[in-house]
Amino acid sequence: MMQLSSFALATAVALIPFTSAAPAEAKTTDGISSCGSAWMPRDDVAIGQATDKRPGFSSAVQAFCSAANGRTVKPNGYLSLSTEVFLNGGKNPSEYGIQGFVNFEVHNKIKSDHTISKNDCLRYLNALSADGGKCSGADNKDTKGGTWQVGPDGISYHALGYETPPKEDAVNKIFEGSAITAQSANKGAGPPLKPWPFGSLDNIKPVACHSHNDYDRNVPVFSAFSAGCIAIEADVFLSGGDVIIGHVFPTPGRTLRLQYTEPLRAILDHNNGGSPGEIGIYKARPDQKIVLMVDFKTSDSKTLDAVVAALQPLRDGKYLSHVADGKFVQRAVTVVASGNAPFDRIDSGDGVPNRDVFYDANVDKLESKYTTINSYYASADFKSAIGNPSSPAAFSDSQKAKVKSQVDAAHAAGLKVRYWNLPGEYMWEPLAALGVDYLNADDMSNTARLRRIQYSANYKNISSKPPETMQLPSMSLPAVLGLASLATAHMQMTSPPPFRSSHNPYTTSVDYDMNSPLEASGANYPCKGYHKLLGTPQGRSVATWRAGGSYSFSVAGSATHNGGSCQVSLSYDGGQTFTAIHSYVGGCPLKSTWPFTLPNDTPAGEALFAWSWFNNIGNREMYMNCAHVTIEGRAAAADAEAGAGAGADAGAEAETAAGVSLNERAPSDPFRSRPRMFAANVANGCSTVEGADVLFPKLGPDVDNVSRKTSPPRGNCN
């Protein structure tokens, strides 16, 4: 099977019935024979008030047709691929929707081979979303997908949206031999989905929502994370020494461990490369923590014992928040016990290893006994505690004052606030403005309108701080929902266009977070991990340069962090080693374009061109974008001129065929004498100093130094 790079610009899915068979086909020749039932926006869509983007139908079609191009489908055979797409339920996709999947399938019903042509494939499938077409929506530029029939009962091209991935191993892979079928979510013994589409969550950014009664969703766990929620909830009953899930009538065999803790452990291990690590549920925001709220429906003391036992997979992976040395230590998952949970046992740690279960206090009846050592949430029934406004306009000043008073008291105690039983989800924005930390969500698709959680430049690891010292304004929901977007903060290289960039013409899976730094763990060093795209359609060369030529690179973005120091480097071994070509100390990247000249003896071949940056102020970070470039040897005439060395023309520029100047330095310092690229702040034992421009230990011969204050790095640095 052919592996595609993850197509997961992913995010959130409208609730679509779990039908998986292609619709019945009419006797249509070279046209649309039927439409599907799941609405998909035609174009990529900005959600969360433009703080995130999700893939539309056209992007998915482009990926499938590119992957299928030239493939042969045998008689009575199938060729399929499933990939992520936004499902908008026929509503405005910028405000409503959730990530799902579109299943593409070519079914050959004739007696001879059918070879797929990319151009024909694009023509057939894009017709399903054409304006005014049979399967297109009039108001939201969306489509139900459907089937294009090539010849009477001959070749069918299907494109159908579903809420779940297929049963077959076909997510972002070509699958041949048989048709693919969407999964039905499991609400019995076992995980909600199997196989679990791990890579489909990679690009999802979190939002401050609490998936209320998550176990009742069409797809427990997955729908919440597809929406970006940072809290999920399961109601449990004690039964036969274990805890099973349900609100009134629990399902035998549907245990907390099978439906929640084991899937959470699997996701976390996957994100950390197959074993426990520091990265959380959301790879796009690896420091973001989540809450697993367990609502105790039985008051038997053994319920807590069974919950503690069910958490063992997360405990073994060191993923649970806990108490150590009298202090709250936050990890990837904080477990909050609600309902009939026994506060006294949780407070004393009776039967709770490491004290890794925390209480859900009453925010409307907050007592001094609720602290960060025994509690995490402070919750209340909104209608009982505050009232029942029929709209945001009906939310009275006295009601707002009551909420503000309760929020302030909870925050003073270091607790997080959530209200349930809201009059409607129209209350999200007013509550966020008053400082409520978690928005109770019943319709995951509605969360598309909420801003994604933004991290301030000088306080990135918000969730890693214990509540008693957490700077709430840095992650307050007014900032999350109401302030200007930080989605274009930081900087990124735009030319030459790097891998996964929207500026790169070969990109089919855009990283809309290109301007973010490398992970502090070093997990995506170098090149944000995209150097692995070399040799794939997305990794094709974007520039051809000649040894000795003078060129420039460009950067864009809004948060320059008072500049800093940059380097440009080349790698010829797929990113294992980088050779620094030019160093810029101070002031980088305060302007958009930066010149450099390749050494005269730069090796010819395919190379990675890397721009790296170490910011002056803010978190100690390393930024790095990489592009595939082709290096050609110097023209023979230019070589001869360089060999002459002296004379009035020694410093002249010789033009290449492409019109690029060849800088005839005296001659240039040889490529092999250039230093290795500097790396720091990526868990490699080397760090930079805030407030100063890092002075690279090995600068090399080509240096621009405009810094007013430099500092060498600290630690074991190259």
mmCIF file of N, CA and C in Angstrom, residues 9 118 128 149 165 216 226 339 363 397 408 440 466 500 617 673 715:
data_model
loop_
_atom_site.group_PDB
_atom_site.id
_atom_site.type_symbol
_atom_site.label_atom_id
_atom_site.label_comp_id
_atom_site.label_asym_id
_atom_site.label_seq_id
_atom_site.Cartn_x
_atom_site.Cartn_y
_atom_site.Cartn_z
ATOM 1 N N LEU A 9 -5.027 18.327 8.559
ATOM 2 C CA LEU A 9 -5.300 19.692 8.943
ATOM 3 C C LEU A 9 -6.507 19.671 9.854
ATOM 4 N N LYS A 118 -5.089 11.545 -13.262
ATOM 5 C CA LYS A 118 -5.305 12.600 -12.276
ATOM 6 C C LYS A 118 -6.256 13.662 -12.805
ATOM 7 N N LEU A 128 -18.694 17.352 -8.232
ATOM 8 C CA LEU A 128 -19.626 17.132 -7.126
ATOM 9 C C LEU A 128 -19.793 18.376 -6.257
ATOM 10 N N GLN A 149 -20.485 8.791 -12.478
ATOM 11 C CA GLN A 149 -20.538 7.561 -13.265
ATOM 12 C C GLN A 149 -19.857 7.781 -14.614
ATOM 13 N N PRO A 165 -13.599 6.973 10.738
ATOM 14 C CA PRO A 165 -12.676 6.450 9.731
ATOM 15 C C PRO A 165 -13.122 5.067 9.273
ATOM 16 N N ASP A 216 -22.017 9.633 25.617
ATOM 17 C CA ASP A 216 -23.262 9.577 24.852
ATOM 18 C C ASP A 216 -23.092 10.044 23.405
ATOM 19 N N SER A 226 -11.568 15.592 18.218
ATOM 20 C CA SER A 226 -11.675 16.163 16.875
ATOM 21 C C SER A 226 -12.108 17.622 16.950
ATOM 22 N N GLY A 339 -19.952 14.019 41.229
ATOM 23 C CA GLY A 339 -21.130 13.255 41.631
ATOM 24 C C GLY A 339 -21.025 12.745 43.054
ATOM 25 N N VAL A 363 -18.786 25.361 43.155
ATOM 26 C CA VAL A 363 -18.352 26.740 43.018
ATOM 27 C C VAL A 363 -19.324 27.699 43.680
ATOM 28 N N ASP A 397 -27.159 42.109 34.904
ATOM 29 C CA ASP A 397 -25.961 42.566 35.602
ATOM 30 C C ASP A 397 -25.793 41.848 36.936
ATOM 31 N N ASP A 408 -14.040 34.509 40.820
ATOM 32 C CA ASP A 408 -12.920 35.102 41.556
ATOM 33 C C ASP A 408 -12.566 34.276 42.788
ATOM 34 N N ASN A 440 -18.995 24.263 29.050
ATOM 35 C CA ASN A 440 -19.709 22.991 28.960
ATOM 36 C C ASN A 440 -20.337 22.857 27.575
ATOM 37 N N PRO A 466 1.305 24.659 38.230
ATOM 38 C CA PRO A 466 0.238 24.256 39.133
ATOM 39 C C PRO A 466 -0.771 25.379 39.298
ATOM 40 N N ARG A 500 5.445 21.783 3.768
ATOM 41 C CA ARG A 500 4.138 21.913 4.402
ATOM 42 C C ARG A 500 3.645 23.360 4.469
ATOM 43 N N ILE A 617 13.904 37.847 23.040
ATOM 44 C CA ILE A 617 13.087 37.838 24.250
ATOM 45 C C ILE A 617 12.000 36.778 24.131
ATOM 46 N N SER A 673 35.083 24.058 5.246
ATOM 47 C CA SER A 673 35.583 24.787 6.413
ATOM 48 C C SER A 673 34.468 25.443 7.205
ATOM 49 N N GLY A 715 25.700 25.774 28.501
ATOM 50 C CA GLY A 715 25.614 24.323 28.450
ATOM 51 C C GLY A 715 26.603 23.728 27.473
#
